[in-house]
Amino acid sequence: MAEPKAYRNFIDGEWVESRSAAVFEDRSPANRSDVVGLFQDSAAADAEHAIEAAARAFRRWRAVPAPKRAEYIFRMGEILVRRKEDYALEMAREMGKPLREARGDVQEAIDVCYYMAGEGRRLCGWTTPSELPNKACFTTRMPVGPCGLITPWNFPMAIPSWKLIPALVCGDTVVMKPASDAPLPAYQLVKLAQECGIPNGVVNYVTGGGATVGASLLRHPGVALVSFTGSSETGRAVAIACAEEFKRVSLEMGGKNAMIVMDDARLDLAVDGAVWGAFATAGQRCTATSRIIVHRKVKDEFIARLKERVENLKVGDPLDDTVEMGPMVNEAQLKKTMEYVQIGRDEGADLVCGGVRLTKAEYGRGWFFAPTIFAGVAPGMRIAREEIFGPVVSVLAADSLDDALNIANDTLYGLSSSIYTQDVNRAFQAARDLETGITYVNSSTIGAETHLPFGGTRRTGNGHREGAAQTALEIFTEWKTIYVDYSGRLQKAQIDTN
Ligand code: NAD
């Protein structure tokens, strides 16, 4: 077998080894003997080196006109289109999401590039009349400075792109720290940035642990903004560390997303939505459908139909285009899921199907788990309250729309929600009353379009939204107010008036 490729950090325009001289293995979760690559297990000193490079480059990059910055981004989009299939194959192998989903992940990055490239010619501020004669007032957006981008493994190209691309268009420089379970797609984005001619130091990439590389980005005073996506637990630590330095911080975190199925719903659509919502990416999506709240009148039929569909889901090699669900990303996720299955049983929920690790034949080589449904779940059970982040879905019963809404909103999280109904009044009421950042009607809880805000309430986020220009630019720029006095009056004469 060929030696696995060794990937380096990218600092100040150079591909360099870590000062730690250590590497970690990146293995496929579908076949643990398949080593995808060796990545730098970097030291804090590498992150500091990268931050200093980003700080130096910031002075030059912020002066590049925004439409010119955006041209680099457009070029990145064009190359991504050509390499989409290669990157999707790499991603499916590296983190285990089925190929069709991996294509969607790369497509997100393409969409972000094309969409944000247009922002280079907008980045709009506003003008307003002055209180004084012969004075102009207007606002502009300023870049924030060097940004630390800390990302998870579940959307390993889409999520880094949601941060990297708007940051660059806005004139910020970056140090990217991808998750160690899937650092390759972010590496490809960085290589692309280099290939498209983005100047040295503007984009830096440092792989390694959260406690070393990640923590350095939080602590170092040279980082002006930390943009983090990951678990709420890590997000809390990120927010606390950033507060110490009065650093701007944008947090996108966990979810416990509910789908409501009313008694008038089209059950064929609802079952299909539940399957993809709960089991796409093996349930490892922040928007995954984790609770299905079904009207009591249709609950038994819904569960029977869902069970039949889930028992026939094709689980297997993510590189096989017919496979519908791949493995879990790592052993820790698998163990956590198994623990929650035990918790659900102990709490008295009914295990409808699944609940076991898959080990026969090819499954034995990876971290496969059977898609799992619990019924008879009460709102107070831990499986109905805590983010599992695995292929496990809980079915709860409700007696009315109000009852269903109360159950859905009784959570610490607030990312996504959905309702299946054919009654327009119920649909609009749910869209208004579900306390989440995103609500779908007659569609599952998953999926996002890049020109719309993405993010959530409560422990899912801290008020920021990625995606749409109106919201992403609020993260990656600061407002500047400019007054231009063309009256020729002495300052003294102006003091009386303001
Ligand atoms: P995680 O919190 O374990 O890690 C996320 C990133 O933070 C990784 O790069 C990790 O190395 C880094 N990190 C860990 N400890 C750190 C520390 N002390 N300081 C700085 N950085 C640190 O999350 P994960 O397991 O990679 O991802 C799964 C989680 O991400 C789930 O909770 C999921 O809901 C969430 N997620 C949220 C969104 C969203 O947009 N809301 C999207 C995708 C995933």
Coordinates of C-alpha atoms and ligand atoms in Angstrom, one line a residue:
M1 CA 0.0 0.0 0.0
A2 CA 1.3 3.5 -0.8
E3 CA 2.4 5.7 2.0
P4 CA -0.3 8.1 3.0
K5 CA 0.2 11.7 1.9
A6 CA 1.5 14.1 4.5
Y7 CA -0.3 17.5 4.5
R8 CA 1.3 20.6 5.9
N9 CA 0.1 23.8 7.5
F10 CA -0.1 26.9 5.3
I11 CA 1.4 29.9 7.0
D12 CA 2.4 33.2 5.3
G13 CA 2.2 31.6 1.8
E14 CA 4.4 28.6 2.7
W15 CA 3.5 25.0 3.3
V16 CA 5.3 24.2 6.5
E17 CA 5.6 21.4 9.0
S18 CA 4.6 22.0 12.6
R19 CA 7.2 23.1 15.1
S20 CA 5.9 20.1 17.2
A21 CA 7.3 17.8 14.5
A22 CA 4.2 15.6 15.2
V23 CA 1.4 14.4 12.9
F24 CA -1.9 12.7 13.3
E25 CA -3.6 10.1 11.1
D26 CA -6.8 10.9 9.3
R27 CA -8.6 7.6 8.8
S28 CA -11.7 6.8 6.9
P29 CA -14.6 6.0 9.3
A30 CA -16.0 3.4 6.9
N31 CA -12.7 1.5 6.8
R32 CA -10.3 2.2 9.6
S33 CA -7.4 0.6 7.8
D34 CA -7.7 3.3 5.1
V35 CA -5.4 6.2 6.1
V36 CA -6.5 9.3 4.1
G37 CA -3.5 11.4 5.1
L38 CA -1.2 12.6 7.8
F39 CA -1.9 16.1 9.1
Q40 CA 0.2 18.4 11.3
D41 CA -0.5 18.0 15.0
S42 CA 0.4 21.6 15.5
A43 CA 1.7 23.4 18.6
A44 CA 0.4 26.7 19.9
A45 CA 3.6 28.3 18.4
D46 CA 2.3 27.4 14.9
A47 CA -1.0 29.1 15.5
E48 CA 0.8 32.1 16.9
H49 CA 3.1 32.2 13.8
A50 CA 0.0 32.1 11.6
I51 CA -1.8 34.8 13.6
E52 CA 1.2 37.1 13.2
A53 CA 1.3 36.4 9.4
A54 CA -2.5 37.2 9.2
A55 CA -1.9 40.4 11.2
R56 CA 0.8 41.6 8.8
A57 CA -1.2 40.7 5.7
F58 CA -4.3 42.5 7.1
R59 CA -2.7 45.9 6.5
R60 CA -2.3 45.2 2.8
W61 CA -5.4 43.1 2.2
R62 CA -7.8 45.6 3.7
A63 CA -6.5 48.2 1.2
V64 CA -7.2 45.9 -1.8
P65 CA -10.5 47.3 -3.3
A66 CA -13.4 45.0 -2.4
P67 CA -14.4 44.2 -6.0
K68 CA -10.8 43.0 -6.6
R69 CA -10.9 40.9 -3.5
A70 CA -14.1 39.4 -4.8
E71 CA -12.6 38.5 -8.1
Y72 CA -10.3 36.0 -6.4
I73 CA -13.4 34.5 -4.8
F74 CA -15.2 34.2 -8.1
R75 CA -12.2 32.4 -9.5
M76 CA -12.2 30.0 -6.6
G77 CA -15.9 29.2 -7.4
E78 CA -15.0 28.5 -11.0
I79 CA -12.3 26.0 -10.1
L80 CA -14.5 24.4 -7.4
V81 CA -17.1 23.7 -10.0
R82 CA -14.6 21.7 -12.1
R83 CA -13.3 19.8 -9.1
K84 CA -16.6 19.1 -7.4
E85 CA -16.6 15.4 -8.0
D86 CA -13.0 14.9 -6.8
Y87 CA -13.6 16.8 -3.7
A88 CA -16.9 15.0 -3.0
L89 CA -15.1 11.6 -3.4
E90 CA -12.4 12.7 -1.0
M91 CA -14.9 14.0 1.5
A92 CA -17.0 10.8 1.5
R93 CA -13.9 8.8 2.1
E94 CA -12.6 11.0 4.8
M95 CA -15.7 11.7 7.0
G96 CA -18.2 9.1 5.8
K97 CA -21.1 11.1 4.5
P98 CA -22.6 9.4 1.4
L99 CA -21.3 10.7 -1.9
R100 CA -24.5 12.5 -2.9
E101 CA -24.4 14.5 0.3
A102 CA -20.7 15.2 -0.1
R103 CA -21.6 16.7 -3.5
G104 CA -24.1 18.9 -1.8
D105 CA -21.4 20.0 0.7
V106 CA -19.0 21.1 -2.1
Q107 CA -21.9 22.8 -3.9
E108 CA -22.5 24.9 -0.8
A109 CA -18.9 26.2 -1.1
I110 CA -19.5 27.0 -4.8
D111 CA -22.7 28.8 -4.0
V112 CA -21.0 30.9 -1.3
C113 CA -18.2 31.8 -3.7
Y114 CA -20.5 33.0 -6.4
Y115 CA -22.9 34.8 -4.1
M116 CA -20.3 36.5 -2.0
A117 CA -18.2 37.5 -5.0
G118 CA -21.2 39.8 -5.9
E119 CA -20.9 41.4 -2.5
G120 CA -17.5 42.8 -3.4
R121 CA -19.4 45.3 -5.5
R122 CA -21.9 46.1 -2.8
L123 CA -20.7 46.0 0.9
C124 CA -23.2 48.9 1.2
G125 CA -23.3 51.5 3.9
W126 CA -25.9 54.3 4.0
T127 CA -26.1 58.1 3.8
T128 CA -28.3 60.3 5.8
P129 CA -28.9 64.1 6.1
S130 CA -26.8 66.0 8.6
E131 CA -28.3 68.2 11.3
L132 CA -26.0 71.0 10.0
P133 CA -25.7 72.7 6.7
N134 CA -22.9 71.8 4.5
K135 CA -22.0 68.6 6.2
A136 CA -22.2 65.0 4.8
C137 CA -22.9 62.0 6.9
F138 CA -22.4 58.4 5.8
T139 CA -21.4 55.0 7.0
T140 CA -19.0 52.4 5.6
R141 CA -18.2 48.8 6.5
M142 CA -14.6 48.2 7.8
P143 CA -13.0 44.8 8.0
V144 CA -12.6 43.5 11.5
G145 CA -9.0 42.2 11.3
P146 CA -7.4 38.8 11.5
C147 CA -10.1 36.1 12.2
G148 CA -9.8 32.7 13.8
L149 CA -12.1 30.2 12.0
I150 CA -12.8 27.1 14.1
T151 CA -14.9 24.5 12.3
P152 CA -16.5 21.0 12.9
W153 CA -16.2 17.9 10.8
N154 CA -19.8 17.4 9.7
F155 CA -19.8 19.9 6.8
P156 CA -16.1 20.0 6.3
M157 CA -16.1 22.2 3.2
A158 CA -19.4 24.1 3.4
I159 CA -18.9 25.4 7.0
P160 CA -15.3 26.6 6.4
S161 CA -16.5 28.3 3.2
W162 CA -19.3 30.1 5.1
K163 CA -16.6 31.8 7.1
L164 CA -13.6 32.0 4.9
I165 CA -15.4 33.5 1.8
P166 CA -17.3 36.4 3.5
A167 CA -14.2 37.2 5.6
L168 CA -12.0 37.6 2.5
V169 CA -14.5 39.7 0.6
C170 CA -14.9 42.0 3.7
G171 CA -11.1 42.5 3.8
D172 CA -10.3 40.3 6.8
T173 CA -7.4 37.8 7.0
V174 CA -7.9 34.4 8.5
V175 CA -6.3 31.5 10.4
M176 CA -8.4 28.4 9.8
K177 CA -8.5 25.5 12.3
P178 CA -10.5 22.6 10.9
A179 CA -11.7 19.7 13.0
S180 CA -9.2 16.8 13.1
D181 CA -11.7 14.3 11.9
A182 CA -12.0 16.0 8.5
P183 CA -9.3 18.6 7.8
L184 CA -8.9 17.8 4.0
P185 CA -11.8 19.8 2.5
A186 CA -10.5 23.0 4.3
Y187 CA -7.0 22.2 3.0
Q188 CA -8.4 22.1 -0.5
L189 CA -10.1 25.5 0.0
V190 CA -6.8 26.9 1.2
K191 CA -4.9 25.4 -1.8
L192 CA -7.5 27.0 -4.1
A193 CA -7.0 30.4 -2.5
Q194 CA -3.3 30.1 -3.1
E195 CA -3.9 28.9 -6.7
C196 CA -6.2 31.9 -7.4
G197 CA -3.4 34.3 -6.3
I198 CA -4.7 35.5 -2.9
P199 CA -1.6 37.2 -1.4
N200 CA 0.6 35.5 1.2
G201 CA -0.6 35.6 4.8
V202 CA -4.2 36.4 3.9
V203 CA -5.3 32.8 4.3
N204 CA -3.5 30.6 6.9
Y205 CA -4.3 27.0 7.8
V206 CA -3.2 25.2 11.0
T207 CA -4.3 21.7 11.9
G208 CA -4.3 20.2 15.4
G209 CA -6.2 20.0 18.6
G210 CA -8.8 22.3 20.0
A211 CA -6.9 22.7 23.3
T212 CA -3.7 23.8 21.5
V213 CA -4.4 25.4 18.1
G214 CA -8.0 26.4 18.9
A215 CA -7.2 27.8 22.3
S216 CA -4.4 29.9 20.9
L217 CA -6.8 31.6 18.5
L218 CA -9.0 32.4 21.5
R219 CA -6.2 33.7 23.7
H220 CA -4.0 35.6 21.2
P221 CA -4.7 39.4 21.2
G222 CA -3.9 39.5 17.5
V223 CA -7.1 37.7 16.6
A224 CA -9.9 40.3 16.4
L225 CA -12.8 37.8 15.8
V226 CA -13.4 34.2 16.4
S227 CA -16.0 32.5 14.3
F228 CA -16.8 29.1 15.7
T229 CA -19.1 26.3 14.7
G230 CA -19.3 23.2 16.9
S231 CA -21.0 21.9 20.0
S232 CA -22.6 24.2 22.6
E233 CA -20.2 22.8 25.2
T234 CA -17.1 23.9 23.3
G235 CA -18.9 27.1 22.3
R236 CA -19.4 28.1 25.9
A237 CA -15.6 27.7 26.5
V238 CA -14.9 29.8 23.3
A239 CA -17.3 32.6 24.4
I240 CA -15.7 32.7 27.9
A241 CA -12.1 32.8 26.5
C242 CA -13.1 35.5 24.0
A243 CA -14.8 37.6 26.7
E244 CA -11.4 37.8 28.5
E245 CA -9.9 39.5 25.5
F246 CA -13.0 41.5 24.6
K247 CA -12.9 39.6 21.3
R248 CA -15.8 39.5 18.9
V249 CA -17.2 36.0 18.7
S250 CA -19.7 34.4 16.5
L251 CA -21.1 31.0 17.6
E252 CA -23.1 28.4 15.7
M253 CA -23.8 25.4 17.9
G254 CA -25.9 22.4 18.6
G255 CA -29.5 21.6 17.9
K256 CA -32.4 19.3 19.0
N257 CA -34.7 19.9 16.1
A258 CA -38.3 19.0 16.1
M259 CA -40.6 18.0 13.2
I260 CA -44.4 18.3 13.8
V261 CA -46.7 15.9 11.9
M262 CA -50.3 17.0 12.1
D263 CA -53.3 14.7 11.6
D264 CA -54.0 16.3 8.2
A265 CA -50.4 15.9 6.9
R266 CA -49.5 13.9 3.8
L267 CA -47.9 11.0 5.5
D268 CA -45.9 10.0 2.5
L269 CA -44.1 13.4 2.5
A270 CA -43.7 13.4 6.3
V271 CA -42.2 9.9 6.4
D272 CA -39.8 10.8 3.6
G273 CA -38.9 14.0 5.4
A274 CA -38.3 12.2 8.6
V275 CA -36.0 9.6 7.0
W276 CA -33.7 12.2 5.5
G277 CA -34.0 14.6 8.4
A278 CA -33.0 12.0 10.9
F279 CA -30.6 9.8 9.0
A280 CA -28.8 11.9 6.4
T281 CA -25.1 12.2 7.5
A282 CA -26.0 9.4 10.0
G283 CA -27.9 12.0 12.0
Q284 CA -24.7 14.1 12.4
R285 CA -26.2 17.4 11.2
C286 CA -26.8 20.3 13.4
T287 CA -30.2 20.5 11.7
A288 CA -30.9 16.8 12.1
T289 CA -34.5 15.9 12.9
S290 CA -34.1 14.5 16.4
R291 CA -37.7 14.7 17.7
I292 CA -40.8 13.9 15.7
I293 CA -44.0 15.2 17.3
V294 CA -46.9 13.4 15.8
H295 CA -50.6 14.0 16.2
R296 CA -52.0 11.1 18.3
K297 CA -54.6 10.3 15.6
V298 CA -52.0 9.4 13.0
K299 CA -49.1 8.3 15.3
D300 CA -49.4 4.6 14.9
E301 CA -49.7 4.7 11.2
F302 CA -46.8 7.1 10.9
I303 CA -44.6 5.0 13.1
A304 CA -45.4 1.8 11.1
R305 CA -44.6 3.5 7.8
L306 CA -41.4 5.1 9.1
K307 CA -40.2 1.8 10.6
E308 CA -40.7 0.0 7.3
R309 CA -38.8 2.7 5.4
V310 CA -35.9 2.9 7.9
E311 CA -35.5 -0.9 8.1
N312 CA -34.9 -0.8 4.4
L313 CA -32.4 2.1 4.4
K314 CA -29.2 1.1 2.6
V315 CA -26.4 1.6 5.1
G316 CA -22.8 1.1 3.8
D317 CA -19.8 2.4 2.0
P318 CA -20.2 6.1 1.5
L319 CA -18.4 5.9 -1.8
D320 CA -21.2 3.7 -3.2
D321 CA -23.6 6.1 -4.9
T322 CA -26.6 3.9 -4.0
V323 CA -25.9 4.0 -0.2
E324 CA -28.3 6.1 1.8
M325 CA -26.5 6.2 5.2
G326 CA -22.8 5.9 6.0
P327 CA -20.9 5.4 9.2
M328 CA -20.5 7.6 12.2
V329 CA -17.5 9.8 12.1
N330 CA -15.5 8.3 14.9
E331 CA -15.5 5.9 17.8
A332 CA -16.4 8.6 20.3
Q333 CA -19.6 9.5 18.4
L334 CA -20.5 5.9 18.1
K335 CA -20.1 5.2 21.8
K336 CA -22.0 8.4 22.7
T337 CA -24.9 7.1 20.4
M338 CA -24.8 3.7 22.0
E339 CA -25.0 5.3 25.5
Y340 CA -28.0 7.3 24.5
V341 CA -29.7 4.2 23.2
Q342 CA -29.2 2.6 26.6
I343 CA -30.4 5.8 28.3
G344 CA -33.6 5.7 26.1
R345 CA -34.2 2.0 27.1
D346 CA -33.6 2.8 30.8
E347 CA -36.0 5.7 30.6
G348 CA -38.7 3.4 29.3
A349 CA -39.0 4.5 25.6
D350 CA -39.9 1.8 23.1
L351 CA -37.2 0.8 20.7
V352 CA -38.9 0.4 17.4
C353 CA -35.9 -0.5 15.3
G354 CA -32.1 -0.3 15.3
G355 CA -30.3 0.4 18.5
V356 CA -27.3 -1.7 17.7
R357 CA -23.8 -1.3 16.2
L358 CA -23.4 -2.9 12.8
T359 CA -20.5 -5.3 12.7
K360 CA -21.1 -7.9 10.1
A361 CA -18.8 -8.2 7.0
E362 CA -17.8 -4.7 5.7
Y363 CA -19.4 -3.0 8.6
G364 CA -16.8 -4.4 11.0
R365 CA -14.2 -2.2 9.4
G366 CA -15.8 1.0 10.4
W367 CA -18.1 2.9 12.8
F368 CA -21.5 1.8 11.5
F369 CA -24.7 2.1 13.6
A370 CA -28.2 0.9 12.7
P371 CA -30.7 3.7 12.1
T372 CA -32.8 3.8 15.3
I373 CA -36.3 4.9 16.2
F374 CA -37.7 5.3 19.7
A375 CA -41.4 5.7 20.2
G376 CA -43.4 6.4 23.4
V377 CA -40.9 9.1 24.2
A378 CA -42.0 11.7 26.8
P379 CA -40.8 15.3 26.6
G380 CA -38.8 15.1 29.8
M381 CA -36.7 12.1 28.8
R382 CA -33.0 12.8 28.1
I383 CA -33.3 11.4 24.6
A384 CA -35.9 14.1 23.9
R385 CA -33.8 16.9 25.4
E386 CA -30.1 16.3 24.7
E387 CA -28.3 16.5 21.4
I388 CA -27.3 12.9 20.4
F389 CA -25.7 13.7 17.1
G390 CA -26.2 10.2 15.7
P391 CA -28.8 8.2 13.8
V392 CA -31.4 8.1 16.5
V393 CA -34.8 9.7 16.4
S394 CA -37.5 10.0 19.1
V395 CA -41.2 10.0 18.3
L396 CA -43.5 11.9 20.7
A397 CA -47.3 12.2 20.7
A398 CA -49.3 15.5 20.7
D399 CA -53.0 16.1 21.0
S400 CA -53.2 19.4 19.1
L401 CA -51.1 22.0 17.3
D402 CA -50.7 24.0 20.5
D403 CA -49.6 20.9 22.4
A404 CA -47.1 20.1 19.6
L405 CA -45.7 23.6 19.6
N406 CA -45.2 23.6 23.4
I407 CA -43.3 20.3 23.2
A408 CA -41.2 21.5 20.3
N409 CA -40.3 24.8 22.1
D410 CA -39.5 23.0 25.3
T411 CA -35.8 22.8 24.6
L412 CA -32.5 24.5 25.3
Y413 CA -31.7 24.7 21.5
G414 CA -33.3 26.7 18.7
L415 CA -31.8 25.9 15.3
S416 CA -34.4 24.3 13.0
S417 CA -38.0 23.0 13.0
S418 CA -40.6 21.8 10.6
I419 CA -44.3 21.1 10.3
Y420 CA -46.2 18.9 8.0
T421 CA -49.8 20.0 7.5
Q422 CA -52.1 20.8 4.6
D423 CA -53.8 23.6 6.6
V424 CA -52.4 27.0 5.7
N425 CA -53.5 28.5 9.0
R426 CA -51.6 25.8 11.0
A427 CA -48.6 26.3 8.8
F428 CA -48.4 30.0 9.4
Q429 CA -49.1 29.7 13.1
A430 CA -46.2 27.2 13.4
A431 CA -43.9 29.4 11.3
R432 CA -44.6 32.2 13.7
D433 CA -44.5 30.2 17.0
L434 CA -41.7 27.7 16.6
E435 CA -38.8 29.4 18.4
T436 CA -36.0 28.5 16.1
G437 CA -33.9 30.3 13.6
I438 CA -35.2 28.3 10.7
T439 CA -38.7 26.7 10.1
Y440 CA -39.7 24.5 7.2
V441 CA -43.2 23.8 6.0
N442 CA -43.9 20.4 4.5
S443 CA -40.2 19.8 4.3
S444 CA -37.6 18.3 6.7
T445 CA -35.6 20.2 9.2
I446 CA -32.4 20.0 7.1
G447 CA -31.0 22.0 4.2
A448 CA -29.9 25.5 3.7
E449 CA -29.6 28.0 0.9
T450 CA -26.6 30.3 1.1
H451 CA -28.4 33.6 0.4
L452 CA -30.6 33.1 3.5
P453 CA -29.6 33.5 7.1
F454 CA -28.5 30.3 8.8
G455 CA -28.3 30.0 12.6
G456 CA -30.4 29.6 15.7
T457 CA -31.7 30.9 19.0
R458 CA -30.9 30.0 22.6
R459 CA -27.9 27.6 23.0
T460 CA -27.6 27.2 19.3
G461 CA -26.1 30.6 18.7
N462 CA -25.3 34.0 20.1
G463 CA -27.5 36.1 17.8
H464 CA -25.4 36.0 14.7
R465 CA -26.4 34.3 11.5
E466 CA -24.2 33.1 8.7
G467 CA -25.3 32.9 5.1
A468 CA -27.1 35.9 3.8
A469 CA -25.1 39.0 3.1
Q470 CA -27.3 41.0 5.4
T471 CA -26.3 38.8 8.3
A472 CA -22.8 37.4 7.4
L473 CA -21.4 40.9 6.8
E474 CA -22.5 41.9 10.3
I475 CA -20.1 39.2 11.6
F476 CA -17.2 40.0 9.4
T477 CA -17.3 43.9 9.3
E478 CA -17.5 46.8 11.7
W479 CA -19.4 50.0 11.1
K480 CA -17.6 53.2 10.6
T481 CA -19.5 56.6 10.7
I482 CA -18.0 59.4 8.6
Y483 CA -18.8 63.1 8.9
V484 CA -17.5 65.4 6.2
D485 CA -17.7 69.1 7.0
Y486 CA -17.6 71.4 3.9
S487 CA -19.0 74.5 5.6
G488 CA -15.6 76.1 6.2
R489 CA -16.9 77.1 9.7
L490 CA -14.7 77.2 12.7
Q491 CA -15.1 74.3 15.1
K492 CA -16.2 76.8 17.8
A493 CA -19.2 77.7 15.7
Q494 CA -20.2 74.1 15.5
I495 CA -20.0 73.3 19.2
D496 CA -23.3 75.1 20.0
T497 CA -25.2 72.9 17.6
N498 CA -23.7 69.5 18.5
Ligands
NAD1 P1 -16.7 20.4 18.8 O1 -17.3 21.4 19.6 O2 -16.1 19.2 19.5 O3 -15.5 20.9 17.9 C1 -15.6 22.0 17.0 C2 -14.3 22.6 16.7 O4 -13.8 23.2 17.9 C3 -13.2 21.6 16.3 O5 -12.4 22.2 15.3 C4 -12.4 21.4 17.6 O6 -11.1 21.0 17.4 C5 -12.5 22.8 18.2 N1 -12.3 22.9 19.7 C6 -12.5 21.9 20.6 N2 -12.2 22.4 21.8 C7 -11.7 23.6 21.7 C8 -11.2 24.6 22.6 N3 -11.1 24.4 23.9 N4 -10.9 25.8 22.1 C9 -11.0 26.1 20.8 N5 -11.4 25.2 19.9 C10 -11.8 24.0 20.3 O7 -17.8 20.0 17.7 P2 -17.7 18.8 16.6 O8 -17.9 17.5 17.3 O9 -16.6 19.0 15.7 O10 -19.1 19.1 15.8 C11 -20.3 18.7 16.2 C12 -21.1 19.8 16.8 O11 -21.2 20.9 15.9 C13 -22.6 19.5 17.1 O12 -22.9 19.9 18.4 C14 -23.3 20.2 16.0 O13 -24.7 20.5 16.3 C15 -22.5 21.4 15.9 N6 -22.7 22.1 14.6 C16 -23.4 23.3 14.5 C17 -23.7 23.9 13.3 C18 -24.5 25.2 13.3 O14 -24.4 25.9 12.3 N7 -25.2 25.5 14.3 C19 -23.3 23.3 12.1 C20 -22.6 22.1 12.2 C21 -22.3 21.5 13.4

